[in-house]
mmCIF file of C-alpha atoms in Angstrom:
data_model
loop_
_atom_site.group_PDB
_atom_site.id
_atom_site.type_symbol
_atom_site.label_atom_id
_atom_site.label_comp_id
_atom_site.label_asym_id
_atom_site.label_seq_id
_atom_site.Cartn_x
_atom_site.Cartn_y
_atom_site.Cartn_z
ATOM 1 C CA UNK P 1 3.368 5.444 113.591
ATOM 2 C CA UNK P 2 6.729 5.370 112.321
ATOM 3 C CA UNK P 3 9.823 6.810 113.976
ATOM 4 C CA UNK P 4 12.027 9.306 112.072
ATOM 5 C CA UNK P 5 8.856 11.015 110.520
ATOM 6 C CA UNK P 6 7.221 14.330 110.147
ATOM 7 C CA UNK P 7 4.232 16.336 108.890
ATOM 8 C CA UNK P 8 4.262 19.050 106.346
ATOM 9 C CA UNK P 9 1.708 20.967 104.501
ATOM 10 C CA UNK P 10 2.785 20.349 100.714
ATOM 11 C CA UNK P 11 1.350 23.137 98.370
ATOM 12 C CA UNK P 12 -1.291 21.221 95.925
ATOM 13 C CA UNK P 13 -3.552 22.588 93.437
ATOM 14 C CA UNK P 14 -6.710 22.362 95.269
ATOM 15 C CA UNK P 15 -5.136 23.788 98.550
ATOM 16 C CA UNK P 16 -2.691 22.376 101.116
ATOM 17 C CA UNK P 17 -1.745 18.537 101.428
ATOM 18 C CA UNK P 18 -1.369 17.228 104.827
ATOM 19 C CA UNK P 19 1.254 15.035 104.286
ATOM 20 C CA UNK P 20 3.643 12.352 106.486
ATOM 21 C CA UNK P 21 7.124 12.260 105.533
ATOM 22 C CA UNK P 22 9.095 8.890 106.793
ATOM 23 C CA UNK P 23 13.031 9.449 106.668
ATOM 24 C CA UNK P 24 15.249 6.960 104.673
ATOM 25 C CA UNK P 25 17.211 4.618 106.791
ATOM 26 C CA UNK P 26 20.593 5.316 105.751
ATOM 27 C CA UNK P 27 21.656 7.019 102.579
ATOM 28 C CA UNK P 28 18.669 8.211 100.834
ATOM 29 C CA UNK P 29 18.151 6.476 97.427
ATOM 30 C CA UNK P 30 14.827 6.939 96.218
ATOM 31 C CA UNK P 31 11.684 8.870 96.923
ATOM 32 C CA UNK P 32 8.270 7.013 97.455
ATOM 33 C CA UNK P 33 4.904 8.760 96.951
ATOM 34 C CA UNK P 34 2.426 6.184 98.668
ATOM 35 C CA UNK P 35 -1.250 6.969 97.911
ATOM 36 C CA UNK P 36 -4.019 5.835 100.706
ATOM 37 C CA UNK P 37 -7.199 3.804 100.111
ATOM 38 C CA UNK P 38 -10.877 5.231 99.267
ATOM 39 C CA UNK P 39 -11.405 8.396 101.779
ATOM 40 C CA UNK P 40 -15.379 7.620 101.274
ATOM 41 C CA UNK P 41 -14.507 4.788 103.255
ATOM 42 C CA UNK P 42 -12.197 6.104 105.652
ATOM 43 C CA UNK P 43 -9.269 6.020 104.191
ATOM 44 C CA UNK P 44 -6.606 8.111 105.078
ATOM 45 C CA UNK P 45 -2.587 8.530 105.316
ATOM 46 C CA UNK P 46 -2.296 6.694 108.392
ATOM 47 C CA UNK P 47 -3.891 3.678 106.932
ATOM 48 C CA UNK P 48 -1.927 0.196 108.228
ATOM 49 C CA UNK P 49 -1.067 -0.797 104.600
ATOM 50 C CA UNK P 50 0.330 2.647 103.836
ATOM 51 C CA UNK P 51 2.349 2.979 107.066
ATOM 52 C CA UNK P 52 3.598 -0.731 106.309
ATOM 53 C CA UNK P 53 4.716 0.015 102.921
ATOM 54 C CA UNK P 54 6.203 3.416 104.214
ATOM 55 C CA UNK P 55 8.476 1.426 106.800
ATOM 56 C CA UNK P 56 9.358 -1.131 103.961
ATOM 57 C CA UNK P 57 10.480 1.451 101.688
ATOM 58 C CA UNK P 58 12.362 3.468 104.203
ATOM 59 C CA UNK P 59 14.337 0.244 105.436
ATOM 60 C CA UNK P 60 15.363 0.179 101.684
ATOM 61 C CA UNK P 61 16.499 3.840 101.624
ATOM 62 C CA UNK P 62 13.423 5.516 100.329
ATOM 63 C CA UNK P 63 12.208 9.067 101.519
ATOM 64 C CA UNK P 64 8.349 8.351 101.781
ATOM 65 C CA UNK P 65 6.046 10.946 101.367
ATOM 66 C CA UNK P 66 2.144 9.604 102.542
ATOM 67 C CA UNK P 67 -0.298 12.470 101.823
ATOM 68 C CA UNK P 68 -3.648 12.766 102.658
ATOM 69 C CA UNK P 69 -5.347 13.790 98.895
ATOM 70 C CA UNK P 70 -7.662 16.526 98.417
ATOM 71 C CA UNK P 71 -10.406 16.504 100.925
ATOM 72 C CA UNK P 72 -8.810 13.859 103.412
ATOM 73 C CA UNK P 73 -8.111 14.804 107.030
ATOM 74 C CA UNK P 74 -6.717 18.353 107.271
ATOM 75 C CA UNK P 75 -6.099 18.663 103.194
ATOM 76 C CA UNK P 76 -8.168 20.907 101.457
ATOM 77 C CA UNK P 77 -10.256 20.629 98.183
ATOM 78 C CA UNK P 78 -12.896 17.693 97.803
ATOM 79 C CA UNK P 79 -12.749 14.448 97.045
ATOM 80 C CA UNK P 80 -12.296 14.064 93.042
ATOM 81 C CA UNK P 81 -12.572 10.259 92.623
ATOM 82 C CA UNK P 82 -9.107 10.054 91.307
ATOM 83 C CA UNK P 83 -9.137 12.713 88.907
ATOM 84 C CA UNK P 84 -7.914 15.904 91.107
ATOM 85 C CA UNK P 85 -5.932 13.173 93.184
ATOM 86 C CA UNK P 86 -3.459 12.588 90.379
ATOM 87 C CA UNK P 87 -2.690 16.329 90.139
ATOM 88 C CA UNK P 88 -2.055 15.852 94.002
ATOM 89 C CA UNK P 89 0.338 13.067 93.619
ATOM 90 C CA UNK P 90 2.418 15.426 90.903
ATOM 91 C CA UNK P 91 2.477 18.306 93.276
ATOM 92 C CA UNK P 92 3.731 16.212 95.980
ATOM 93 C CA UNK P 93 6.245 14.362 93.590
ATOM 94 C CA UNK P 94 7.615 17.827 92.592
ATOM 95 C CA UNK P 95 7.730 19.346 96.188
ATOM 96 C CA UNK P 96 9.527 15.792 97.238
ATOM 97 C CA UNK P 97 12.233 16.522 94.372
ATOM 98 C CA UNK P 98 12.838 20.115 95.570
ATOM 99 C CA UNK P 99 13.597 18.695 99.040
ATOM 100 C CA UNK P 100 15.501 15.397 98.198
ATOM 101 C CA UNK P 101 17.049 16.277 94.654
ATOM 102 C CA UNK P 102 16.419 14.069 91.326
ATOM 103 C CA UNK P 103 16.675 10.541 93.150
ATOM 104 C CA UNK P 104 14.694 7.743 91.994
ATOM 105 C CA UNK P 105 10.843 8.020 92.045
ATOM 106 C CA UNK P 106 8.437 5.376 93.172
ATOM 107 C CA UNK P 107 4.703 5.645 93.456
ATOM 108 C CA UNK P 108 2.511 3.314 95.320
ATOM 109 C CA UNK P 109 -0.725 2.958 96.496
ATOM 110 C CA UNK P 110 -3.405 0.791 98.404
ATOM 111 C CA UNK P 111 -6.826 0.387 96.985
ATOM 112 C CA UNK P 112 -8.277 3.431 95.451
ATOM 113 C CA UNK P 113 -4.631 4.897 96.241
ATOM 114 C CA UNK P 114 -3.345 2.197 93.708
ATOM 115 C CA UNK P 115 -5.647 3.372 91.034
ATOM 116 C CA UNK P 116 -4.525 6.660 91.723
ATOM 117 C CA UNK P 117 -0.789 5.967 91.719
ATOM 118 C CA UNK P 118 -1.591 3.897 88.447
ATOM 119 C CA UNK P 119 -2.996 6.981 87.037
ATOM 120 C CA UNK P 120 -0.087 9.091 87.892
ATOM 121 C CA UNK P 121 2.682 7.014 86.415
ATOM 122 C CA UNK P 122 0.512 7.118 83.206
ATOM 123 C CA UNK P 123 0.918 10.658 83.117
ATOM 124 C CA UNK P 124 4.837 11.135 84.729
ATOM 125 C CA UNK P 125 7.701 9.012 84.866
ATOM 126 C CA UNK P 126 8.668 6.899 87.816
ATOM 127 C CA UNK P 127 11.465 4.142 88.309
ATOM 128 C CA UNK P 128 8.854 2.176 90.372
ATOM 129 C CA UNK P 129 5.119 0.992 91.077
ATOM 130 C CA UNK P 130 3.848 -0.785 93.909
ATOM 131 C CA UNK P 131 -0.092 -1.610 93.751
ATOM 132 C CA UNK P 132 -1.590 -3.184 96.909
ATOM 133 C CA UNK P 133 -5.223 -4.242 96.694
ATOM 134 C CA UNK P 134 -5.699 -2.218 93.414
ATOM 135 C CA UNK P 135 -9.074 -0.876 92.776
ATOM 136 C CA UNK P 136 -9.597 -1.842 89.247
ATOM 137 C CA UNK P 137 -13.210 -1.859 87.885
ATOM 138 C CA UNK P 138 -14.206 0.618 90.187
ATOM 139 C CA UNK P 139 -14.318 3.681 88.616
ATOM 140 C CA UNK P 140 -15.897 4.876 85.425
ATOM 141 C CA UNK P 141 -12.259 6.177 84.528
ATOM 142 C CA UNK P 142 -10.176 2.806 83.709
ATOM 143 C CA UNK P 143 -7.155 2.003 85.525
ATOM 144 C CA UNK P 144 -4.463 2.622 82.680
ATOM 145 C CA UNK P 145 -1.771 -0.112 81.813
ATOM 146 C CA UNK P 146 1.280 0.124 83.706
ATOM 147 C CA UNK P 147 4.905 -0.810 82.882
ATOM 148 C CA UNK P 148 5.849 -4.702 83.038
ATOM 149 C CA UNK P 149 7.986 -4.590 86.355
ATOM 150 C CA UNK P 150 5.106 -3.233 88.162
ATOM 151 C CA UNK P 151 4.826 -4.947 91.780
ATOM 152 C CA UNK P 152 1.280 -6.228 91.665
ATOM 153 C CA UNK P 153 0.160 -7.523 95.481
ATOM 154 C CA UNK P 154 -3.223 -8.555 95.919
ATOM 155 C CA UNK P 155 -5.325 -11.073 98.634
ATOM 156 C CA UNK P 156 -6.895 -14.300 97.237
ATOM 157 C CA UNK P 157 -9.954 -13.585 99.553
ATOM 158 C CA UNK P 158 -10.099 -9.993 98.540
ATOM 159 C CA UNK P 159 -13.747 -8.857 99.642
ATOM 160 C CA UNK P 160 -13.525 -5.687 97.977
ATOM 161 C CA UNK P 161 -11.586 -6.069 94.890
ATOM 162 C CA UNK P 162 -12.390 -9.421 93.561
ATOM 163 C CA UNK P 163 -9.045 -11.188 92.698
ATOM 164 C CA UNK P 164 -10.602 -12.157 89.384
ATOM 165 C CA UNK P 165 -10.845 -8.596 88.443
ATOM 166 C CA UNK P 166 -7.023 -7.829 89.135
ATOM 167 C CA UNK P 167 -6.642 -11.018 87.231
ATOM 168 C CA UNK P 168 -8.770 -9.719 84.273
ATOM 169 C CA UNK P 169 -6.619 -6.215 84.162
ATOM 170 C CA UNK P 170 -3.367 -7.820 84.480
ATOM 171 C CA UNK P 171 -3.684 -10.828 81.876
ATOM 172 C CA UNK P 172 -3.808 -8.605 78.866
ATOM 173 C CA UNK P 173 -0.723 -6.617 80.010
ATOM 174 C CA UNK P 174 1.214 -9.663 81.196
ATOM 175 C CA UNK P 175 1.807 -8.664 84.543
ATOM 176 C CA UNK P 176 2.781 -11.026 87.367
ATOM 177 C CA UNK P 177 0.548 -10.772 90.301
ATOM 178 C CA UNK P 178 1.815 -11.575 93.943
ATOM 179 C CA UNK P 179 -1.332 -13.433 95.425
ATOM 180 C CA UNK P 180 -1.160 -13.893 99.280
ATOM 181 C CA UNK P 181 -3.575 -17.065 99.734
ATOM 182 C CA UNK P 182 -6.309 -16.622 102.067
ATOM 183 C CA UNK P 183 -5.555 -13.089 102.660
ATOM 184 C CA UNK P 184 -8.333 -10.234 102.403
ATOM 185 C CA UNK P 185 -8.326 -6.851 101.061
ATOM 186 C CA UNK P 186 -6.880 -5.225 104.101
ATOM 187 C CA UNK P 187 -4.005 -7.853 104.541
ATOM 188 C CA UNK P 188 -5.382 -8.620 108.024
ATOM 189 C CA UNK P 189 -2.656 -10.492 110.217
ATOM 190 C CA UNK P 190 -0.289 -10.149 106.685
ATOM 191 C CA UNK P 191 1.220 -6.640 107.243
ATOM 192 C CA UNK P 192 4.689 -8.448 108.121
ATOM 193 C CA UNK P 193 4.694 -10.605 105.240
ATOM 194 C CA UNK P 194 3.327 -7.661 102.901
ATOM 195 C CA UNK P 195 6.499 -5.802 103.960
ATOM 196 C CA UNK P 196 8.781 -8.716 103.499
ATOM 197 C CA UNK P 197 7.615 -9.196 100.178
ATOM 198 C CA UNK P 198 7.855 -5.542 99.068
ATOM 199 C CA UNK P 199 11.531 -5.984 100.180
ATOM 200 C CA UNK P 200 12.020 -8.999 98.579
ATOM 201 C CA UNK P 201 10.625 -8.174 95.389
ATOM 202 C CA UNK P 202 11.829 -4.531 95.084
#
């Protein structure tokens, strides 16, 4: 777990959302909301990829909010396969802006969380979007197009979301994809490199 973090309960549309908040290192220059992987497969806000992204972004001056979305951990409500979760993220964004002011906003997510972040970006304005192992082609709701400057990171040997599926989604949009050779879905053994890549490409 990260230093300089605390837990809050954010009021969401389906009830309270258990949220880890990681303070910015130095002066805050942005807000990041980072979404966790599929809770039906054990995904929560303590996931190592989520926490790695939070650490990397906090070092860049972002105050990072990592919610457990509805039905996960001590968050209220029921899992909604990426529909209601978008409303949860919007509630966390509004809460964060109430605490931090109108700082630049980054949305981020890993796997299912990337799917949720992309769908949230289709609903609200954000300055940055970070998608790691994004779950394209896994849900009946299509993953929307995203801004051209989206940072899209994927493992070459992802066993959950094949790289080919991500390329098929990125290709029509002309989206660059940062590929980690030999990496699987969870970036095992590559988390330091993941943090460095986020910071370098941000």
